PDB file of C-alpha atoms in Angstrom:
ATOM      1  CA  UNK A1112     -44.315  76.863 -25.116  1.00  0.00           C
ATOM      2  CA  UNK A1113     -41.957  77.160 -27.382  1.00  0.00           C
ATOM      3  CA  UNK A1114     -39.132  79.641 -26.806  1.00  0.00           C
ATOM      4  CA  UNK A1115     -36.785  81.098 -29.102  1.00  0.00           C
ATOM      5  CA  UNK A1116     -33.869  82.840 -28.447  1.00  0.00           C
ATOM      6  CA  UNK A1117     -32.952  84.772 -31.773  1.00  0.00           C
ATOM      7  CA  UNK A1118     -30.284  87.077 -30.392  1.00  0.00           C
ATOM      8  CA  UNK A1119     -27.283  86.369 -27.827  1.00  0.00           C
ATOM      9  CA  UNK A1120     -24.905  88.868 -27.893  1.00  0.00           C
ATOM     10  CA  UNK A1121     -24.941  91.890 -25.969  1.00  0.00           C
ATOM     11  CA  UNK A1122     -23.914  95.559 -27.108  1.00  0.00           C
ATOM     12  CA  UNK A1123     -20.217  94.724 -27.633  1.00  0.00           C
ATOM     13  CA  UNK A1124     -17.867  94.957 -30.575  1.00  0.00           C
ATOM     14  CA  UNK A1125     -17.131  91.218 -30.523  1.00  0.00           C
ATOM     15  CA  UNK A1126     -19.450  88.634 -32.326  1.00  0.00           C
ATOM     16  CA  UNK A1127     -19.382  85.035 -33.422  1.00  0.00           C
ATOM     17  CA  UNK A1128     -21.099  82.739 -35.732  1.00  0.00           C
ATOM     18  CA  UNK A1129     -23.701  81.628 -33.439  1.00  0.00           C
ATOM     19  CA  UNK A1130     -23.930  84.751 -31.286  1.00  0.00           C
ATOM     20  CA  UNK A1131     -24.010  87.579 -33.991  1.00  0.00           C
ATOM     21  CA  UNK A1132     -27.727  88.623 -33.103  1.00  0.00           C
ATOM     22  CA  UNK A1133     -28.449  91.497 -30.661  1.00  0.00           C
ATOM     23  CA  UNK A1134     -31.479  90.222 -27.751  1.00  0.00           C
ATOM     24  CA  UNK A1135     -34.906  89.011 -28.876  1.00  0.00           C
ATOM     25  CA  UNK A1136     -36.885  85.906 -27.784  1.00  0.00           C
ATOM     26  CA  UNK A1137     -39.918  84.714 -29.659  1.00  0.00           C
ATOM     27  CA  UNK A1138     -42.483  82.564 -27.840  1.00  0.00           C
ATOM     28  CA  UNK A1139     -44.677  80.085 -29.772  1.00  0.00           C
ATOM     29  CA  UNK A1140     -43.847  82.110 -33.070  1.00  0.00           C
ATOM     30  CA  UNK A1141     -46.730  84.458 -31.613  1.00  0.00           C
ATOM     31  CA  UNK A1142     -45.001  87.018 -28.908  1.00  0.00           C
ATOM     32  CA  UNK A1143     -41.807  88.765 -29.100  1.00  0.00           C
ATOM     33  CA  UNK A1144     -39.632  89.961 -25.848  1.00  0.00           C
ATOM     34  CA  UNK A1145     -37.669  92.493 -26.964  1.00  0.00           C
ATOM     35  CA  UNK A1146     -36.271  93.551 -30.496  1.00  0.00           C
ATOM     36  CA  UNK A1147     -32.715  93.986 -31.054  1.00  0.00           C
ATOM     37  CA  UNK A1148     -32.733  93.353 -34.767  1.00  0.00           C
ATOM     38  CA  UNK A1149     -35.124  95.030 -37.732  1.00  0.00           C
ATOM     39  CA  UNK A1150     -35.159  91.450 -39.049  1.00  0.00           C
ATOM     40  CA  UNK A1151     -37.317  89.893 -35.881  1.00  0.00           C
ATOM     41  CA  UNK A1152     -40.047  91.834 -37.338  1.00  0.00           C
ATOM     42  CA  UNK A1153     -40.049  89.383 -40.189  1.00  0.00           C
ATOM     43  CA  UNK A1154     -41.359  86.635 -38.183  1.00  0.00           C
ATOM     44  CA  UNK A1155     -44.368  88.387 -38.177  1.00  0.00           C
ATOM     45  CA  UNK A1156     -45.278  88.278 -33.795  1.00  0.00           C
ATOM     46  CA  UNK A1157     -48.847  88.901 -32.996  1.00  0.00           C
ATOM     47  CA  UNK A1158     -47.705  91.161 -29.994  1.00  0.00           C
ATOM     48  CA  UNK A1159     -44.498  92.747 -28.888  1.00  0.00           C
ATOM     49  CA  UNK A1160     -43.095  93.231 -25.186  1.00  0.00           C
ATOM     50  CA  UNK A1161     -40.020  95.391 -24.010  1.00  0.00           C
ATOM     51  CA  UNK A1162     -38.180  95.042 -21.265  1.00  0.00           C
ATOM     52  CA  UNK A1163     -36.451  98.099 -21.491  1.00  0.00           C
ATOM     53  CA  UNK A1164     -35.728 100.385 -24.471  1.00  0.00           C
ATOM     54  CA  UNK A1165     -31.924 100.332 -24.809  1.00  0.00           C
ATOM     55  CA  UNK A1166     -30.897 100.165 -28.361  1.00  0.00           C
ATOM     56  CA  UNK A1167     -29.576  96.301 -28.244  1.00  0.00           C
ATOM     57  CA  UNK A1168     -33.098  95.598 -27.400  1.00  0.00           C
ATOM     58  CA  UNK A1169     -35.191  97.676 -29.182  1.00  0.00           C
ATOM     59  CA  UNK A1170     -33.318  98.245 -32.544  1.00  0.00           C
ATOM     60  CA  UNK A1171     -35.196 101.669 -33.541  1.00  0.00           C
ATOM     61  CA  UNK A1172     -33.396 103.495 -30.995  1.00  0.00           C
ATOM     62  CA  UNK A1173     -30.154 103.729 -32.356  1.00  0.00           C
ATOM     63  CA  UNK A1174     -31.393 105.790 -35.551  1.00  0.00           C
ATOM     64  CA  UNK A1175     -34.099 107.255 -33.509  1.00  0.00           C
ATOM     65  CA  UNK A1176     -37.048 105.907 -35.832  1.00  0.00           C
ATOM     66  CA  UNK A1177     -40.285 105.685 -35.330  1.00  0.00           C
ATOM     67  CA  UNK A1178     -41.545 102.278 -34.037  1.00  0.00           C
ATOM     68  CA  UNK A1179     -45.206 101.765 -34.908  1.00  0.00           C
ATOM     69  CA  UNK A1180     -46.401  98.297 -36.504  1.00  0.00           C
ATOM     70  CA  UNK A1181     -50.389  97.763 -36.314  1.00  0.00           C
ATOM     71  CA  UNK A1182     -49.573  95.148 -33.546  1.00  0.00           C
ATOM     72  CA  UNK A1183     -50.185  95.215 -29.356  1.00  0.00           C
ATOM     73  CA  UNK A1184     -46.664  97.035 -28.309  1.00  0.00           C
ATOM     74  CA  UNK A1185     -46.201  96.740 -24.042  1.00  0.00           C
ATOM     75  CA  UNK A1186     -43.195  98.131 -22.371  1.00  0.00           C
ATOM     76  CA  UNK A1187     -42.559 100.057 -18.953  1.00  0.00           C
ATOM     77  CA  UNK A1188     -42.224 103.395 -19.444  1.00  0.00           C
ATOM     78  CA  UNK A1189     -43.688 105.627 -22.238  1.00  0.00           C
ATOM     79  CA  UNK A1190     -41.424 105.960 -25.518  1.00  0.00           C
ATOM     80  CA  UNK A1191     -41.621 108.699 -27.803  1.00  0.00           C
ATOM     81  CA  UNK A1192     -40.360 106.512 -30.652  1.00  0.00           C
ATOM     82  CA  UNK A1193     -43.344 104.416 -30.158  1.00  0.00           C
ATOM     83  CA  UNK A1194     -46.676 106.239 -29.943  1.00  0.00           C
ATOM     84  CA  UNK A1195     -49.145 103.238 -29.644  1.00  0.00           C
ATOM     85  CA  UNK A1196     -47.281 101.583 -26.579  1.00  0.00           C
ATOM     86  CA  UNK A1197     -49.224 100.588 -23.766  1.00  0.00           C
ATOM     87  CA  UNK A1198     -47.262 101.150 -20.305  1.00  0.00           C
ATOM     88  CA  UNK A1199     -47.041  98.282 -17.779  1.00  0.00           C
ATOM     89  CA  UNK A1200     -48.456  99.277 -14.553  1.00  0.00           C
ATOM     90  CA  UNK A1201     -49.810  95.528 -13.557  1.00  0.00           C
ATOM     91  CA  UNK A1202     -50.307  92.201 -14.744  1.00  0.00           C
ATOM     92  CA  UNK A1203     -51.794  91.785 -18.285  1.00  0.00           C
ATOM     93  CA  UNK A1204     -52.788  88.843 -20.720  1.00  0.00           C
ATOM     94  CA  UNK A1205     -52.416  88.639 -24.101  1.00  0.00           C
ATOM     95  CA  UNK A1206     -54.650  85.451 -25.591  1.00  0.00           C
ATOM     96  CA  UNK A1207     -53.667  82.270 -23.370  1.00  0.00           C
ATOM     97  CA  UNK A1208     -50.497  83.942 -22.251  1.00  0.00           C
ATOM     98  CA  UNK A1209     -50.499  86.261 -18.318  1.00  0.00           C
ATOM     99  CA  UNK A1210     -47.670  88.490 -17.736  1.00  0.00           C
ATOM    100  CA  UNK A1211     -46.838  89.451 -14.594  1.00  0.00           C
ATOM    101  CA  UNK A1212     -44.075  91.985 -14.341  1.00  0.00           C
ATOM    102  CA  UNK A1213     -41.245  91.766 -12.465  1.00  0.00           C
ATOM    103  CA  UNK A1214     -39.308  95.465 -11.497  1.00  0.00           C
ATOM    104  CA  UNK A1215     -35.732  94.949 -12.269  1.00  0.00           C
ATOM    105  CA  UNK A1216     -33.151  97.182 -11.697  1.00  0.00           C
ATOM    106  CA  UNK A1217     -30.761  97.872 -14.380  1.00  0.00           C
ATOM    107  CA  UNK A1218     -30.035 101.279 -16.203  1.00  0.00           C
ATOM    108  CA  UNK A1219     -29.651 104.759 -14.645  1.00  0.00           C
ATOM    109  CA  UNK A1220     -32.506 107.223 -16.673  1.00  0.00           C
ATOM    110  CA  UNK A1221     -34.626 103.851 -18.097  1.00  0.00           C
ATOM    111  CA  UNK A1222     -36.668 101.400 -16.501  1.00  0.00           C
ATOM    112  CA  UNK A1223     -36.569  98.289 -16.656  1.00  0.00           C
ATOM    113  CA  UNK A1224     -39.211  94.879 -16.108  1.00  0.00           C
ATOM    114  CA  UNK A1225     -38.470  91.136 -16.327  1.00  0.00           C
ATOM    115  CA  UNK A1226     -41.752  89.421 -16.908  1.00  0.00           C
ATOM    116  CA  UNK A1227     -42.786  86.162 -15.768  1.00  0.00           C
ATOM    117  CA  UNK A1228     -45.036  84.393 -18.457  1.00  0.00           C
ATOM    118  CA  UNK A1229     -47.429  81.750 -17.576  1.00  0.00           C
ATOM    119  CA  UNK A1230     -49.802  79.784 -20.423  1.00  0.00           C
ATOM    120  CA  UNK A1231     -51.719  76.802 -18.317  1.00  0.00           C
ATOM    121  CA  UNK A1232     -49.194  74.975 -16.235  1.00  0.00           C
ATOM    122  CA  UNK A1233     -46.530  76.361 -17.776  1.00  0.00           C
ATOM    123  CA  UNK A1234     -43.939  79.164 -17.096  1.00  0.00           C
ATOM    124  CA  UNK A1235     -40.812  81.305 -17.836  1.00  0.00           C
ATOM    125  CA  UNK A1236     -39.298  84.112 -16.373  1.00  0.00           C
ATOM    126  CA  UNK A1237     -37.241  86.648 -18.980  1.00  0.00           C
ATOM    127  CA  UNK A1238     -35.221  88.989 -16.476  1.00  0.00           C
ATOM    128  CA  UNK A1239     -33.743  91.156 -19.777  1.00  0.00           C
ATOM    129  CA  UNK A1240     -30.392  93.237 -18.194  1.00  0.00           C
ATOM    130  CA  UNK A1241     -30.047  93.355 -14.057  1.00  0.00           C
ATOM    131  CA  UNK A1242     -28.020  94.948 -11.968  1.00  0.00           C
ATOM    132  CA  UNK A1243     -30.236  93.520  -9.243  1.00  0.00           C
ATOM    133  CA  UNK A1244     -33.633  92.386  -8.943  1.00  0.00           C
ATOM    134  CA  UNK A1245     -34.543  93.081  -5.032  1.00  0.00           C
ATOM    135  CA  UNK A1246     -35.945  89.774  -3.449  1.00  0.00           C
ATOM    136  CA  UNK A1247     -38.976  91.213  -2.141  1.00  0.00           C
ATOM    137  CA  UNK A1248     -40.108  91.034  -6.018  1.00  0.00           C
ATOM    138  CA  UNK A1249     -39.728  87.560  -6.070  1.00  0.00           C
ATOM    139  CA  UNK A1250     -40.445  85.923  -3.075  1.00  0.00           C
ATOM    140  CA  UNK A1251     -43.865  85.524  -4.339  1.00  0.00           C
ATOM    141  CA  UNK A1252     -43.399  84.207  -7.739  1.00  0.00           C
ATOM    142  CA  UNK A1253     -44.389  80.588  -8.581  1.00  0.00           C
ATOM    143  CA  UNK A1254     -41.772  77.826  -9.402  1.00  0.00           C
ATOM    144  CA  UNK A1255     -40.859  78.745 -12.528  1.00  0.00           C
ATOM    145  CA  UNK A1256     -40.241  76.115 -15.605  1.00  0.00           C
ATOM    146  CA  UNK A1257     -37.580  78.384 -17.211  1.00  0.00           C
ATOM    147  CA  UNK A1258     -35.597  81.802 -16.530  1.00  0.00           C
ATOM    148  CA  UNK A1259     -33.827  83.554 -19.537  1.00  0.00           C
ATOM    149  CA  UNK A1260     -31.328  85.809 -18.017  1.00  0.00           C
ATOM    150  CA  UNK A1261     -28.423  87.475 -18.912  1.00  0.00           C
ATOM    151  CA  UNK A1262     -24.215  86.710 -19.112  1.00  0.00           C
ATOM    152  CA  UNK A1263     -22.892  89.654 -19.724  1.00  0.00           C
ATOM    153  CA  UNK A1264     -19.993  89.392 -16.570  1.00  0.00           C
ATOM    154  CA  UNK A1265     -18.709  85.874 -15.317  1.00  0.00           C
ATOM    155  CA  UNK A1266     -16.870  87.860 -12.808  1.00  0.00           C
ATOM    156  CA  UNK A1267     -18.770  87.696  -9.381  1.00  0.00           C
ATOM    157  CA  UNK A1268     -20.447  91.265  -9.145  1.00  0.00           C
ATOM    158  CA  UNK A1269     -20.162  92.208 -12.647  1.00  0.00           C
ATOM    159  CA  UNK A1270     -19.812  95.529 -13.228  1.00  0.00           C
ATOM    160  CA  UNK A1271     -22.102  97.954 -11.174  1.00  0.00           C
ATOM    161  CA  UNK A1272     -21.913 101.528 -10.788  1.00  0.00           C
ATOM    162  CA  UNK A1273     -23.220 104.213  -8.571  1.00  0.00           C
ATOM    163  CA  UNK A1274     -24.804 107.357  -8.341  1.00  0.00           C
ATOM    164  CA  UNK A1275     -26.122 108.721  -5.306  1.00  0.00           C
ATOM    165  CA  UNK A1276     -28.476 105.976  -3.800  1.00  0.00           C
ATOM    166  CA  UNK A1277     -29.235 103.957  -7.224  1.00  0.00           C
ATOM    167  CA  UNK A1278     -26.824 101.308  -8.763  1.00  0.00           C
ATOM    168  CA  UNK A1279     -26.820 100.356 -12.440  1.00  0.00           C
ATOM    169  CA  UNK A1280     -25.160  98.223 -14.693  1.00  0.00           C
ATOM    170  CA  UNK A1281     -25.173  94.430 -15.158  1.00  0.00           C
ATOM    171  CA  UNK A1282     -24.194  92.071 -12.127  1.00  0.00           C
ATOM    172  CA  UNK A1283     -22.173  88.874 -12.499  1.00  0.00           C
ATOM    173  CA  UNK A1284     -23.611  85.452 -13.681  1.00  0.00           C
ATOM    174  CA  UNK A1285     -22.585  83.916 -10.341  1.00  0.00           C
ATOM    175  CA  UNK A1286     -25.056  86.572  -8.372  1.00  0.00           C
ATOM    176  CA  UNK A1287     -27.953  86.015 -10.766  1.00  0.00           C
ATOM    177  CA  UNK A1288     -27.594  81.886 -10.179  1.00  0.00           C
ATOM    178  CA  UNK A1289     -27.428  82.585  -6.926  1.00  0.00           C
ATOM    179  CA  UNK A1290     -30.648  84.602  -6.881  1.00  0.00           C
ATOM    180  CA  UNK A1291     -32.707  82.865  -9.796  1.00  0.00           C
ATOM    181  CA  UNK A1292     -31.591  79.814  -8.859  1.00  0.00           C
ATOM    182  CA  UNK A1293     -34.248  78.686  -6.090  1.00  0.00           C
ATOM    183  CA  UNK A1294     -36.964  79.630  -8.611  1.00  0.00           C
ATOM    184  CA  UNK A1295     -36.227  76.885 -11.096  1.00  0.00           C
ATOM    185  CA  UNK A1296     -34.303  74.231 -12.326  1.00  0.00           C
ATOM    186  CA  UNK A1297     -33.352  75.471 -15.714  1.00  0.00           C
ATOM    187  CA  UNK A1298     -31.785  78.723 -16.186  1.00  0.00           C
ATOM    188  CA  UNK A1299     -31.255  79.971 -19.963  1.00  0.00           C
ATOM    189  CA  UNK A1300     -27.885  82.768 -20.876  1.00  0.00           C
ATOM    190  CA  UNK A1301     -28.090  84.718 -23.422  1.00  0.00           C
ATOM    191  CA  UNK A1302     -26.741  88.472 -24.086  1.00  0.00           C
ATOM    192  CA  UNK A1303     -23.152  87.343 -23.527  1.00  0.00           C
ATOM    193  CA  UNK A1304     -20.423  90.052 -22.796  1.00  0.00           C
ATOM    194  CA  UNK A1305     -16.467  89.830 -24.188  1.00  0.00           C
ATOM    195  CA  UNK A1306     -15.330  87.652 -21.745  1.00  0.00           C
ATOM    196  CA  UNK A1307     -17.653  85.262 -23.501  1.00  0.00           C
ATOM    197  CA  UNK A1308     -16.268  85.370 -26.958  1.00  0.00           C
ATOM    198  CA  UNK A1309     -12.004  84.975 -25.723  1.00  0.00           C
ATOM    199  CA  UNK A1310     -12.588  80.845 -25.793  1.00  0.00           C
ATOM    200  CA  UNK A1311     -16.456  80.189 -26.639  1.00  0.00           C
ATOM    201  CA  UNK A1312     -15.787  76.554 -25.430  1.00  0.00           C
ATOM    202  CA  UNK A1313     -13.967  77.284 -22.639  1.00  0.00           C
ATOM    203  CA  UNK A1314     -16.499  79.795 -21.555  1.00  0.00           C
ATOM    204  CA  UNK A1315     -19.456  77.112 -22.090  1.00  0.00           C
ATOM    205  CA  UNK A1316     -17.311  74.859 -19.960  1.00  0.00           C
ATOM    206  CA  UNK A1317     -17.200  78.185 -17.331  1.00  0.00           C
ATOM    207  CA  UNK A1318     -21.068  78.324 -16.949  1.00  0.00           C
ATOM    208  CA  UNK A1319     -21.549  74.498 -16.893  1.00  0.00           C
ATOM    209  CA  UNK A1320     -19.374  74.732 -13.723  1.00  0.00           C
ATOM    210  CA  UNK A1321     -22.080  76.831 -12.377  1.00  0.00           C
ATOM    211  CA  UNK A1322     -24.848  74.181 -12.042  1.00  0.00           C
ATOM    212  CA  UNK A1323     -25.407  72.767  -8.502  1.00  0.00           C
ATOM    213  CA  UNK A1324     -27.808  70.331  -7.541  1.00  0.00           C
ATOM    214  CA  UNK A1325     -30.511  69.702  -9.877  1.00  0.00           C
ATOM    215  CA  UNK A1326     -30.114  73.110 -11.543  1.00  0.00           C
ATOM    216  CA  UNK A1327     -29.067  72.985 -15.274  1.00  0.00           C
ATOM    217  CA  UNK A1328     -27.501  75.830 -16.735  1.00  0.00           C
ATOM    218  CA  UNK A1329     -27.746  76.689 -20.769  1.00  0.00           C
ATOM    219  CA  UNK A1330     -25.639  78.665 -22.593  1.00  0.00           C
ATOM    220  CA  UNK A1331     -27.690  79.871 -25.204  1.00  0.00           C
ATOM    221  CA  UNK A1332     -26.788  80.642 -29.156  1.00  0.00           C
ATOM    222  CA  UNK A1333     -28.917  82.718 -31.957  1.00  0.00           C
ATOM    223  CA  UNK A1334     -31.764  80.367 -32.779  1.00  0.00           C
ATOM    224  CA  UNK A1335     -31.868  77.820 -29.822  1.00  0.00           C
ATOM    225  CA  UNK A1336     -35.333  76.240 -29.390  1.00  0.00           C
ATOM    226  CA  UNK A1337     -36.247  75.512 -25.916  1.00  0.00           C
ATOM    227  CA  UNK A1338     -39.789  73.268 -25.429  1.00  0.00           C
ATOM    228  CA  UNK A1339     -41.309  74.307 -21.726  1.00  0.00           C
TER     229      UNK A1339
END
């Protein structure tokens, strides 16, 4: 699979030349995961899969515009702006690509899913934004060739809020590496928070310093392509 990371900027005011765009990942020039920028539609995807419906992952939410391209659309819960959305409740396939949804804790009022995407013997895991993923939801996953996850906070623990018995927000990159590292030998990071833009070169060095054993940490940038 050819994986193209279209956007690496979180929903923050900071940006940089190679980190301007909001979330979006294109697989084999066919399947789009999240559409944080309207211009991603110029890629003419054959199908779109949403991790969740925050506006930096679904551009049309910014202005509450209806989104109804005539292609298959998939997401974790009903969204009134997407009238022909197929709500995901179990594994599904799009052509040669098999999707296994993985419940993800992120937002207080929105449901989120990550996806293990398999084509032949190759697999990737796109988590979307993460406060946490219960280990029970990861234990039966196969070995993953590439994990793509978020990088909102470099500090351990990230920024997690609580309401009653529910947590929400973004956990820290060290926590994600500890959680997801056993699944793979490659983790690509996107959705960078404000910390990253203070000194991008130094920030990339901090990320590479999180590598352990055979685990490779890949700091993403807008337009990065990774062959799996």
